[in-house]
Amino acid sequence: MNSPALQIVQPVDGSAFPAGTPVALRARLTGDTAGLYVKWYSSLNSAATAEHPELNVADHSLAMLDWSAALAEFGSHALVVAALDHASDTAAVRRSAMAGGAPPEAPQPCVVHRLVAQIRTPATDGQVVSKGACTFEFLAPARWARETPPASNNWVADADYQRLNGISFSLRLAPAGPPDAAHTAEWSLDLASLPFFRADDATWLRRSGPLPGNLATGNYLLSLFVSAGGASAVATRQLVLVA
């Protein structure tokens, strides 16, 4: 009897997906597949419970080797697929196979990125912003912070997620109208160094301080780029810069 073996075919490790698009989950199961149940897991599955941590709660059949999942949570997802000879995670397992997971432990990792760009502050277009002292706030990936102890309203950095995070943020300020490279600035953000806060049942990052010195005054376009895997999501605000 050949032992089962699994390999994730899709998605490809390191790939990124914009908000709202389902993600194809495909795995190749070889060996003796008789009597096996298939379960997919994500490290950012907000619907996970102790009884059902898997993504495909309603169907554990071999058909789940090829399906699509929402993976709606913003952030880096470590994906795992398992084939087990029991549908219950608490039963004694005799035959199983597993693939995916996060580096460096996983020999063939599968970490993919859901991209969402959302600006909280400035909240609307047309706001006046000082070049010398301004504040920008934007949505952080899910699990950027964790509540400890539970229900305490005390939030701390989630080190496990932040080690896994493969999503980068950058800001660009460009004058409205024709291109003006001399008065345009674009820079990357060191996310781990930024303060975070909780509001509207989400975690937000805050960038405060002066803006790059080459920027002029007047009408500007602020762009937030959230990037991974060669793809980006973008959010924009129209601003009026003053000295």
Coordinates of N, CA and C in Angstrom, one line a residue:
M1 N 0.9 -1.2 0.0 CA 0.0 0.0 0.0 C 0.9 1.2 0.0
N2 N 0.8 2.1 -1.0 CA 1.6 3.3 -1.1 C 1.1 4.4 -0.2
S3 N 2.0 4.9 0.6 CA 1.7 6.0 1.5 C 1.2 7.2 0.7
P4 N 0.2 8.0 1.1 CA -0.2 9.2 0.4 C 0.9 10.3 0.4
A5 N 0.9 11.1 -0.6 CA 1.8 12.3 -0.6 C 1.0 13.4 -1.3
L6 N 1.3 14.6 -0.8 CA 0.6 15.8 -1.2 C 1.5 16.9 -1.8
Q7 N 1.1 17.6 -2.7 CA 1.8 18.8 -3.3 C 0.8 19.9 -3.6
I8 N 1.1 21.1 -3.2 CA 0.2 22.2 -3.6 C 0.6 22.7 -5.0
V9 N -0.4 22.7 -5.9 CA -0.1 23.1 -7.3 C -0.4 24.6 -7.4
Q10 N -1.5 25.0 -6.9 CA -1.9 26.4 -6.8 C -2.5 26.8 -5.4
P11 N -2.3 28.0 -4.9 CA -1.5 29.0 -5.5 C 0.0 28.8 -5.4
V12 N 0.8 29.6 -6.2 CA 2.2 29.5 -6.1 C 2.7 30.3 -4.9
D13 N 3.7 29.7 -4.2 CA 4.3 30.4 -3.1 C 4.7 31.8 -3.5
G14 N 4.3 32.8 -2.7 CA 4.8 34.2 -2.9 C 3.8 35.0 -3.8
S15 N 2.8 34.4 -4.3 CA 1.8 35.1 -5.2 C 0.9 36.0 -4.4
A16 N 0.4 37.0 -5.1 CA -0.5 38.0 -4.4 C -1.8 38.2 -5.2
F17 N -2.8 38.6 -4.4 CA -4.2 38.7 -5.0 C -4.8 40.0 -4.5
P18 N -5.5 40.7 -5.4 CA -6.3 41.9 -5.0 C -7.5 41.5 -4.2
A19 N -8.0 42.4 -3.5 CA -9.2 42.2 -2.7 C -10.4 41.8 -3.5
G20 N -11.2 40.8 -3.0 CA -12.4 40.4 -3.7 C -12.3 39.3 -4.7
T21 N -11.1 38.9 -5.1 CA -11.0 37.8 -6.0 C -10.8 36.5 -5.3
P22 N -11.6 35.4 -5.6 CA -11.4 34.1 -5.0 C -10.0 33.5 -5.4
V23 N -9.4 32.7 -4.6 CA -8.1 32.1 -4.8 C -8.3 30.6 -5.1
A24 N -7.8 30.2 -6.2 CA -7.8 28.8 -6.6 C -6.9 28.0 -5.7
L25 N -7.4 26.9 -5.1 CA -6.6 26.0 -4.2 C -6.6 24.7 -4.9
R26 N -5.5 24.3 -5.4 CA -5.3 23.0 -6.1 C -4.1 22.2 -5.5
A27 N -4.4 21.0 -5.2 CA -3.3 20.1 -4.7 C -3.3 18.8 -5.5
R28 N -2.1 18.1 -5.5 CA -2.0 16.8 -6.1 C -1.7 15.8 -5.0
L29 N -2.6 14.8 -5.0 CA -2.5 13.7 -4.0 C -2.2 12.4 -4.7
T30 N -1.1 11.8 -4.3 CA -0.7 10.6 -4.9 C -0.6 9.5 -3.9
G31 N -0.4 8.2 -4.4 CA -0.4 7.1 -3.4 C -1.8 6.5 -3.2
D32 N -2.0 5.9 -2.1 CA -3.2 5.3 -1.7 C -4.2 6.4 -1.2
T33 N -5.2 6.7 -2.0 CA -6.1 7.8 -1.6 C -7.4 7.3 -1.0
A34 N -7.6 6.0 -0.9 CA -8.8 5.5 -0.4 C -9.1 5.9 1.0
G35 N -10.3 6.4 1.3 CA -10.7 6.7 2.6 C -10.1 8.0 3.2
L36 N -9.5 8.8 2.4 CA -8.9 10.1 2.9 C -9.8 11.3 2.8
Y37 N -9.7 12.2 3.7 CA -10.4 13.4 3.8 C -9.4 14.6 3.6
V38 N -9.9 15.6 2.9 CA -9.0 16.7 2.6 C -9.4 18.0 3.4
K39 N -8.4 18.6 3.9 CA -8.7 19.9 4.7 C -7.6 20.9 4.3
W40 N -8.1 22.2 4.1 CA -7.2 23.3 3.8 C -7.2 24.2 5.0
Y41 N -6.1 24.8 5.3 CA -6.0 25.7 6.5 C -5.2 27.0 6.0
S42 N -5.6 28.1 6.7 CA -4.9 29.4 6.5 C -4.6 30.0 7.8
S43 N -3.4 30.6 7.9 CA -3.0 31.2 9.2 C -3.8 32.5 9.5
L44 N -4.6 33.0 8.5 CA -5.4 34.2 8.7 C -6.9 33.9 8.5
N45 N -7.3 32.7 8.8 CA -8.7 32.3 8.7 C -9.5 32.9 9.9
S46 N -10.2 34.0 9.7 CA -10.9 34.7 10.8 C -12.1 33.9 11.3
A47 N -12.6 32.9 10.4 CA -13.7 32.1 10.8 C -13.3 30.8 11.5
A48 N -12.0 30.6 11.7 CA -11.6 29.3 12.3 C -12.1 29.2 13.8
T49 N -12.5 28.0 14.2 CA -12.9 27.8 15.6 C -12.1 26.6 16.0
A50 N -12.2 26.3 17.3 CA -11.4 25.1 17.9 C -11.9 23.8 17.2
E51 N -13.2 23.8 16.9 CA -13.8 22.6 16.3 C -13.5 22.5 14.8
H52 N -13.5 23.6 14.2 CA -13.3 23.7 12.7 C -12.3 24.8 12.3
P53 N -11.0 24.5 12.5 CA -10.0 25.5 12.0 C -9.8 25.5 10.5
E54 N -10.4 24.5 9.8 CA -10.1 24.4 8.4 C -11.0 25.4 7.6
L55 N -10.6 25.7 6.4 CA -11.3 26.6 5.5 C -12.5 25.9 4.9
N56 N -12.4 24.6 4.5 CA -13.5 23.9 3.9 C -14.3 23.1 4.9
V57 N -15.1 23.8 5.7 CA -15.8 23.2 6.8 C -16.9 22.2 6.3
A58 N -17.6 22.6 5.2 CA -18.7 21.8 4.8 C -18.4 20.6 4.0
D59 N -17.2 20.5 3.4 CA -16.9 19.4 2.5 C -15.4 19.0 2.7
H60 N -15.2 17.8 3.1 CA -13.8 17.3 3.2 C -13.5 16.2 2.2
S61 N -14.3 16.1 1.2 CA -14.1 15.0 0.2 C -12.9 15.3 -0.7
L62 N -12.5 14.4 -1.5 CA -11.3 14.5 -2.4 C -11.6 15.6 -3.5
A63 N -12.9 16.0 -3.6 CA -13.2 17.1 -4.5 C -12.5 18.4 -4.1
M64 N -12.2 18.5 -2.8 CA -11.6 19.7 -2.3 C -10.1 19.8 -2.6
L65 N -9.6 18.9 -3.4 CA -8.2 19.0 -3.9 C -8.2 20.1 -5.0
D66 N -9.4 20.5 -5.5 CA -9.5 21.6 -6.5 C -10.7 22.4 -6.3
W67 N -10.6 23.5 -5.6 CA -11.7 24.4 -5.4 C -11.2 25.8 -5.2
S68 N -12.0 26.8 -4.8 CA -11.6 28.2 -4.6 C -12.1 28.6 -3.2
A69 N -11.3 29.5 -2.6 CA -11.6 30.0 -1.3 C -11.5 31.5 -1.3
A70 N -12.2 32.2 -0.5 CA -12.2 33.6 -0.4 C -10.9 34.2 0.0
L71 N -10.3 33.6 1.1 CA -9.1 34.2 1.7 C -9.2 35.7 1.8
A72 N -10.3 36.1 2.4 CA -10.6 37.6 2.4 C -9.7 38.4 3.3
E73 N -9.1 37.8 4.3 CA -8.3 38.6 5.2 C -7.1 39.3 4.6
F74 N -6.9 40.6 4.8 CA -5.8 41.3 4.3 C -4.5 40.8 5.1
G75 N -3.5 40.4 4.3 CA -2.3 40.0 4.9 C -1.7 38.8 4.2
S76 N -0.6 38.3 4.8 CA 0.1 37.1 4.3 C -0.5 35.8 4.9
H77 N -0.9 34.9 4.1 CA -1.6 33.7 4.5 C -0.6 32.5 4.3
A78 N -0.3 31.8 5.4 CA 0.4 30.5 5.2 C -0.6 29.5 5.0
L79 N -0.6 28.8 3.9 CA -1.6 27.8 3.5 C -1.0 26.4 3.7
V80 N -1.9 25.5 4.3 CA -1.6 24.1 4.5 C -2.7 23.3 3.9
V81 N -2.4 22.2 3.3 CA -3.4 21.2 2.9 C -3.0 19.9 3.5
A82 N -4.0 19.2 4.0 CA -3.8 17.9 4.7 C -4.8 16.9 4.2
A83 N -4.3 15.6 4.0 CA -5.2 14.5 3.7 C -5.1 13.5 4.9
L84 N -6.2 13.2 5.5 CA -6.2 12.4 6.7 C -7.2 11.2 6.5
D85 N -7.0 10.2 7.3 CA -7.9 9.1 7.2 C -9.1 9.2 8.2
H86 N -9.2 10.4 8.8 CA -10.4 10.7 9.6 C -10.8 12.1 9.3
A87 N -12.1 12.4 9.3 CA -12.7 13.7 9.1 C -12.4 14.6 10.4
S88 N -12.3 14.0 11.5 CA -12.2 14.7 12.8 C -10.7 14.9 13.1
D89 N -10.3 16.1 13.5 CA -8.9 16.4 13.8 C -8.5 15.8 15.2
T90 N -9.5 15.3 16.0 CA -9.2 14.8 17.3 C -9.0 13.2 17.2
A91 N -9.4 12.6 16.1 CA -9.3 11.2 16.0 C -7.9 10.7 15.8
A92 N -7.6 9.5 16.2 CA -6.2 9.0 16.0 C -6.0 8.7 14.5
V93 N -5.0 9.4 13.9 CA -4.7 9.3 12.5 C -3.6 8.3 12.2
R94 N -3.9 7.4 11.3 CA -2.9 6.4 10.9 C -2.3 6.7 9.5
R95 N -3.0 7.3 8.6 CA -2.5 7.6 7.3 C -2.8 9.1 7.0
S96 N -1.8 9.8 6.6 CA -1.9 11.3 6.4 C -0.8 11.8 5.5
A97 N -1.1 12.9 4.9 CA -0.1 13.6 4.1 C -0.3 15.1 4.3
M98 N 0.7 15.9 4.2 CA 0.5 17.4 4.4 C 1.5 18.1 3.4
A99 N 1.1 19.3 3.0 CA 1.9 20.2 2.2 C 1.6 21.6 2.5
G100 N 2.6 22.5 2.2 CA 2.5 23.9 2.5 C 3.1 24.3 3.8
G101 N 2.6 25.4 4.3 CA 3.1 26.0 5.6 C 4.1 27.1 5.4
A102 N 4.7 27.6 6.4 CA 5.6 28.8 6.4 C 7.0 28.4 6.5
P103 N 7.9 29.2 5.9 CA 9.4 28.9 6.1 C 9.7 29.4 7.5
P104 N 10.9 28.9 8.0 CA 11.8 28.0 7.4 C 11.5 26.5 7.7
E105 N 10.4 26.3 8.5 CA 10.1 24.9 8.8 C 9.6 24.1 7.7
A106 N 8.8 24.7 6.8 CA 8.2 24.0 5.7 C 9.2 23.8 4.6
P107 N 9.4 22.5 4.1 CA 10.3 22.3 3.0 C 9.8 22.9 1.7
Q108 N 8.5 22.9 1.5 CA 7.9 23.5 0.3 C 6.8 24.5 0.7
P109 N 7.1 25.6 1.2 CA 6.2 26.6 1.8 C 5.2 27.1 0.8
C110 N 4.0 27.5 1.3 CA 3.0 28.2 0.5 C 2.5 29.4 1.3
V111 N 3.1 30.5 1.1 CA 2.6 31.8 1.7 C 2.2 32.7 0.6
V112 N 0.9 33.1 0.6 CA 0.4 34.0 -0.4 C -0.2 35.3 0.3
H113 N -0.4 36.3 -0.5 CA -0.7 37.6 0.0 C -2.0 38.2 -0.5
R114 N -2.9 38.6 0.4 CA -4.1 39.3 0.0 C -3.8 40.8 0.2
L115 N -4.0 41.6 -0.9 CA -3.6 43.0 -0.9 C -4.8 43.9 -0.7
V116 N -4.8 44.8 0.2 CA -5.8 45.8 0.5 C -5.1 47.1 0.8
A117 N -5.5 48.2 0.1 CA -5.0 49.5 0.4 C -6.1 50.4 0.9
Q118 N -6.0 50.9 2.1 CA -7.1 51.7 2.7 C -6.5 52.8 3.6
I119 N -6.8 54.0 3.2 CA -6.3 55.2 4.0 C -7.4 55.6 5.0
R120 N -7.1 55.8 6.2 CA -8.0 56.3 7.2 C -7.9 57.8 7.4
T121 N -6.6 58.3 7.4 CA -6.3 59.7 7.6 C -5.3 60.1 6.6
P122 N -5.6 61.1 5.8 CA -6.8 62.0 5.7 C -8.0 61.2 5.3
A123 N -9.2 61.5 5.9 CA -10.4 60.7 5.6 C -11.1 61.0 4.3
T124 N -10.9 62.3 3.8 CA -11.5 62.7 2.6 C -10.6 63.5 1.7
D125 N -10.9 63.7 0.5 CA -10.1 64.5 -0.4 C -10.2 66.0 0.0
G126 N -9.2 66.8 -0.4 CA -9.2 68.2 -0.2 C -8.8 68.7 1.1
Q127 N -8.3 67.9 2.0 CA -7.9 68.3 3.3 C -6.5 69.0 3.2
V128 N -6.3 70.0 4.1 CA -5.1 70.8 4.1 C -4.1 70.1 5.1
V129 N -2.9 69.8 4.6 CA -1.9 69.1 5.3 C -0.6 69.9 5.3
S130 N 0.0 70.0 6.5 CA 1.2 70.7 6.7 C 2.4 69.9 6.3
K131 N 3.3 70.5 5.5 CA 4.5 69.7 5.2 C 5.4 69.5 6.4
G132 N 5.3 70.4 7.4 CA 6.2 70.3 8.5 C 5.8 69.3 9.5
A133 N 4.5 69.0 9.6 CA 4.0 68.0 10.6 C 2.7 67.5 10.1
C134 N 2.6 66.3 9.7 CA 1.4 65.7 9.2 C 1.3 64.3 9.7
T135 N 0.1 63.7 9.6 CA -0.2 62.4 10.1 C -1.0 61.6 9.0
F136 N -0.5 60.5 8.6 CA -1.2 59.6 7.7 C -1.5 58.3 8.4
E137 N -2.7 57.7 8.2 CA -3.1 56.5 8.9 C -3.7 55.6 7.8
F138 N -3.3 54.3 7.9 CA -3.8 53.3 6.9 C -3.9 51.9 7.5
L139 N -4.7 51.1 6.9 CA -5.1 49.8 7.4 C -3.8 48.9 7.5
A140 N -3.7 48.2 8.6 CA -2.6 47.2 8.8 C -3.1 45.8 8.4
P141 N -2.2 44.9 8.1 CA -2.7 43.5 7.8 C -3.4 42.9 9.0
A142 N -4.3 42.0 8.8 CA -4.9 41.2 9.9 C -3.8 40.6 10.7
R143 N -4.1 40.5 12.0 CA -3.1 39.9 13.0 C -1.8 40.7 13.1
W144 N -1.8 41.9 12.6 CA -0.7 42.7 12.9 C -0.5 42.9 14.4
A145 N -1.6 42.9 15.1 CA -1.6 43.0 16.6 C -2.6 42.0 17.1
R146 N -2.3 41.6 18.4 CA -3.2 40.6 19.0 C -3.6 41.1 20.4
E147 N -4.8 40.7 20.8 CA -5.3 41.1 22.1 C -4.9 40.1 23.2
T148 N -4.2 40.6 24.2 CA -3.7 39.7 25.2 C -3.8 40.4 26.6
P149 N -4.4 39.7 27.6 CA -5.2 38.5 27.4 C -6.5 38.8 26.6
P150 N -7.2 37.7 26.2 CA -8.4 37.9 25.4 C -9.4 38.8 26.2
A151 N -10.1 39.6 25.4 CA -11.2 40.5 25.9 C -10.7 41.5 26.9
S152 N -9.4 41.8 26.8 CA -8.8 42.8 27.8 C -8.7 44.2 27.1
N153 N -8.8 44.3 25.8 CA -8.6 45.5 25.1 C -7.2 46.0 25.2
N154 N -6.2 45.1 25.5 CA -4.8 45.4 25.5 C -4.2 44.7 24.3
W155 N -3.7 45.5 23.3 CA -3.2 45.0 22.1 C -1.7 45.2 22.0
V156 N -1.1 44.1 21.6 CA 0.4 44.1 21.4 C 0.7 43.6 20.0
A157 N 1.9 43.9 19.6 CA 2.4 43.4 18.3 C 2.3 41.9 18.2
D158 N 1.8 41.3 17.1 CA 1.8 39.9 16.9 C 3.1 39.5 16.2
A159 N 4.1 39.0 17.0 CA 5.4 38.7 16.4 C 5.3 37.6 15.4
D160 N 4.5 36.6 15.6 CA 4.4 35.5 14.7 C 3.9 36.0 13.3
Y161 N 2.9 36.8 13.3 CA 2.5 37.3 12.0 C 3.5 38.2 11.4
Q162 N 4.1 39.1 12.2 CA 5.0 40.1 11.6 C 6.3 39.4 11.0
R163 N 6.7 38.2 11.6 CA 7.8 37.5 11.0 C 7.4 36.9 9.6
L164 N 6.1 36.6 9.5 CA 5.6 36.0 8.2 C 5.3 37.0 7.2
N165 N 5.0 38.2 7.6 CA 4.5 39.2 6.7 C 5.4 39.5 5.5
G166 N 4.9 39.4 4.3 CA 5.7 39.7 3.1 C 5.1 40.8 2.3
I167 N 4.3 41.7 3.0 CA 3.7 42.8 2.3 C 4.4 44.1 2.7
S168 N 4.7 44.9 1.7 CA 5.4 46.2 1.9 C 4.4 47.3 1.6
F169 N 4.7 48.5 2.3 CA 3.9 49.7 2.1 C 4.9 50.8 1.6
S170 N 4.4 51.6 0.7 CA 5.1 52.8 0.3 C 4.1 54.0 0.1
L171 N 4.6 55.2 0.2 CA 3.8 56.4 0.0 C 4.4 57.2 -1.2
R172 N 3.5 57.8 -1.9 CA 4.0 58.7 -3.0 C 3.2 60.0 -2.9
L173 N 3.9 61.1 -3.0 CA 3.2 62.4 -3.1 C 3.7 63.1 -4.4
A174 N 2.7 63.4 -5.2 CA 3.0 64.0 -6.5 C 2.1 65.2 -6.7
P175 N 2.6 66.3 -7.3 CA 1.7 67.4 -7.6 C 0.6 67.1 -8.6
A176 N -0.6 67.6 -8.3 CA -1.7 67.4 -9.2 C -1.3 68.1 -10.6
G177 N -1.7 67.5 -11.7 CA -1.5 68.1 -13.0 C -0.3 67.4 -13.7
P178 N 0.4 68.1 -14.5 CA 1.5 67.5 -15.2 C 2.6 66.9 -14.3
P179 N 3.3 65.8 -14.8 CA 4.4 65.3 -14.0 C 5.5 66.3 -13.6
D180 N 5.9 66.2 -12.4 CA 6.9 67.2 -11.8 C 7.8 66.4 -10.9
A181 N 8.8 65.8 -11.5 CA 9.7 64.9 -10.7 C 10.4 65.6 -9.6
A182 N 10.8 66.9 -9.9 CA 11.6 67.6 -8.9 C 10.8 67.8 -7.6
H183 N 9.5 67.8 -7.7 CA 8.6 68.1 -6.5 C 7.8 66.9 -6.1
T184 N 8.2 65.7 -6.5 CA 7.6 64.4 -6.2 C 8.4 63.6 -5.2
A185 N 7.8 62.9 -4.3 CA 8.6 62.1 -3.4 C 7.9 60.7 -3.2
E186 N 8.6 59.7 -3.2 CA 8.1 58.3 -3.0 C 9.1 57.6 -2.0
W187 N 8.5 57.0 -1.0 CA 9.4 56.3 0.0 C 8.7 55.1 0.6
S188 N 9.5 54.1 1.0 CA 9.0 52.9 1.6 C 8.8 53.2 3.1
L189 N 7.9 52.4 3.7 CA 7.7 52.5 5.2 C 8.2 51.3 5.9
D190 N 8.8 51.6 7.0 CA 9.3 50.5 7.9 C 8.1 50.2 8.9
L191 N 7.3 49.2 8.5 CA 6.1 49.0 9.2 C 6.3 48.6 10.7
A192 N 7.3 47.9 11.0 CA 7.5 47.4 12.4 C 7.8 48.6 13.3
S193 N 8.3 49.7 12.7 CA 8.7 50.9 13.5 C 7.5 51.8 13.7
L194 N 6.4 51.6 13.0 CA 5.3 52.5 13.1 C 4.4 52.2 14.3
P195 N 3.8 53.2 15.0 CA 2.8 52.9 16.0 C 1.5 52.4 15.4
F196 N 0.8 51.5 16.1 CA -0.5 51.0 15.6 C -1.5 51.3 16.7
F197 N -2.8 51.3 16.3 CA -3.9 51.5 17.2 C -5.1 50.7 16.6
R198 N -6.1 50.5 17.5 CA -7.3 49.8 17.1 C -8.5 50.8 17.0
A199 N -9.2 50.6 15.9 CA -10.4 51.4 15.7 C -11.3 50.7 14.7
D200 N -12.6 50.8 14.8 CA -13.5 50.2 13.9 C -13.2 48.7 13.7
D201 N -12.9 48.0 14.8 CA -12.6 46.6 14.8 C -11.5 46.2 13.8
A202 N -10.5 47.0 13.7 CA -9.4 46.8 12.8 C -8.1 47.4 13.4
T203 N -7.0 47.0 12.9 CA -5.7 47.6 13.3 C -5.2 48.6 12.3
W204 N -4.7 49.7 12.7 CA -4.3 50.8 11.8 C -2.9 51.2 12.1
L205 N -2.1 51.6 11.1 CA -0.8 52.1 11.3 C -0.7 53.6 11.1
R206 N 0.2 54.3 11.9 CA 0.2 55.7 11.8 C 1.6 56.2 11.4
R207 N 1.7 57.1 10.5 CA 3.0 57.7 10.1 C 2.9 59.2 10.4
S208 N 3.7 59.7 11.3 CA 3.6 61.1 11.6 C 5.0 61.7 11.5
G209 N 5.0 63.1 11.2 CA 6.2 63.8 11.1 C 6.3 64.6 9.9
P210 N 7.4 65.3 9.6 CA 7.6 66.1 8.4 C 7.6 65.3 7.1
L211 N 7.3 66.0 6.0 CA 7.3 65.3 4.7 C 8.7 65.7 4.1
P212 N 9.0 64.9 3.0 CA 10.3 65.2 2.3 C 10.4 66.6 1.9
G213 N 11.6 67.2 2.0 CA 11.9 68.6 1.8 C 11.7 69.1 0.4
N214 N 11.7 68.2 -0.6 CA 11.6 68.6 -2.0 C 10.2 68.9 -2.4
L215 N 9.2 68.6 -1.6 CA 7.8 68.8 -1.9 C 7.5 70.3 -1.9
A216 N 6.7 70.7 -2.8 CA 6.2 72.1 -2.9 C 4.9 72.3 -2.1
T217 N 4.2 73.4 -2.3 CA 2.9 73.6 -1.7 C 1.9 73.6 -2.8
G218 N 0.6 73.4 -2.4 CA -0.4 73.4 -3.4 C -1.1 72.0 -3.5
N219 N -1.8 71.7 -4.6 CA -2.6 70.5 -4.7 C -1.7 69.3 -5.0
Y220 N -1.9 68.3 -4.2 CA -1.1 67.1 -4.4 C -2.0 65.8 -4.4
L221 N -1.4 64.7 -4.9 CA -2.1 63.4 -4.8 C -1.2 62.5 -4.0
L222 N -1.8 62.0 -2.9 CA -1.2 61.0 -2.0 C -1.6 59.7 -2.5
S223 N -0.6 58.8 -2.7 CA -0.9 57.4 -3.1 C -0.3 56.4 -2.1
L224 N -1.0 55.5 -1.6 CA -0.6 54.4 -0.8 C -0.5 53.2 -1.6
F225 N 0.7 52.6 -1.7 CA 0.9 51.3 -2.4 C 1.1 50.2 -1.4
V226 N 0.3 49.1 -1.5 CA 0.5 48.0 -0.7 C 0.9 46.8 -1.7
S227 N 2.1 46.3 -1.5 CA 2.7 45.5 -2.5 C 3.2 44.1 -2.0
A228 N 3.2 43.1 -2.9 CA 3.8 41.8 -2.6 C 3.7 41.0 -3.9
G229 N 4.6 40.1 -4.2 CA 4.6 39.2 -5.3 C 4.5 39.9 -6.6
G230 N 5.0 41.1 -6.8 CA 5.0 41.8 -8.0 C 3.7 42.5 -8.3
A231 N 2.8 42.5 -7.4 CA 1.5 43.2 -7.5 C 1.3 44.2 -6.5
S232 N 0.4 45.2 -6.7 CA 0.1 46.2 -5.8 C -1.4 46.6 -5.7
A233 N -1.9 47.0 -4.6 CA -3.1 47.7 -4.4 C -2.8 49.1 -4.1
V234 N -3.7 50.0 -4.6 CA -3.4 51.5 -4.4 C -4.6 52.2 -3.9
A235 N -4.4 53.1 -2.9 CA -5.5 54.0 -2.4 C -4.9 55.4 -2.6
T236 N -5.8 56.4 -2.8 CA -5.3 57.7 -3.1 C -6.2 58.7 -2.3
R237 N -5.6 59.9 -2.1 CA -6.3 61.1 -1.5 C -5.7 62.3 -2.2
Q238 N -6.6 63.3 -2.5 CA -6.2 64.6 -3.0 C -6.0 65.5 -1.8
L239 N -4.8 66.1 -1.7 CA -4.4 67.0 -0.6 C -4.1 68.4 -1.0
V240 N -4.1 69.3 -0.1 CA -3.5 70.6 -0.3 C -2.4 70.7 0.7
L241 N -1.1 70.8 0.2 CA 0.1 70.9 1.1 C 0.3 72.4 1.3
V242 N 0.6 72.7 2.6 CA 1.0 74.0 3.0 C 2.3 73.9 3.8
A243 N 3.0 75.0 4.0 CA 4.3 75.0 4.7 C 4.1 74.6 6.1

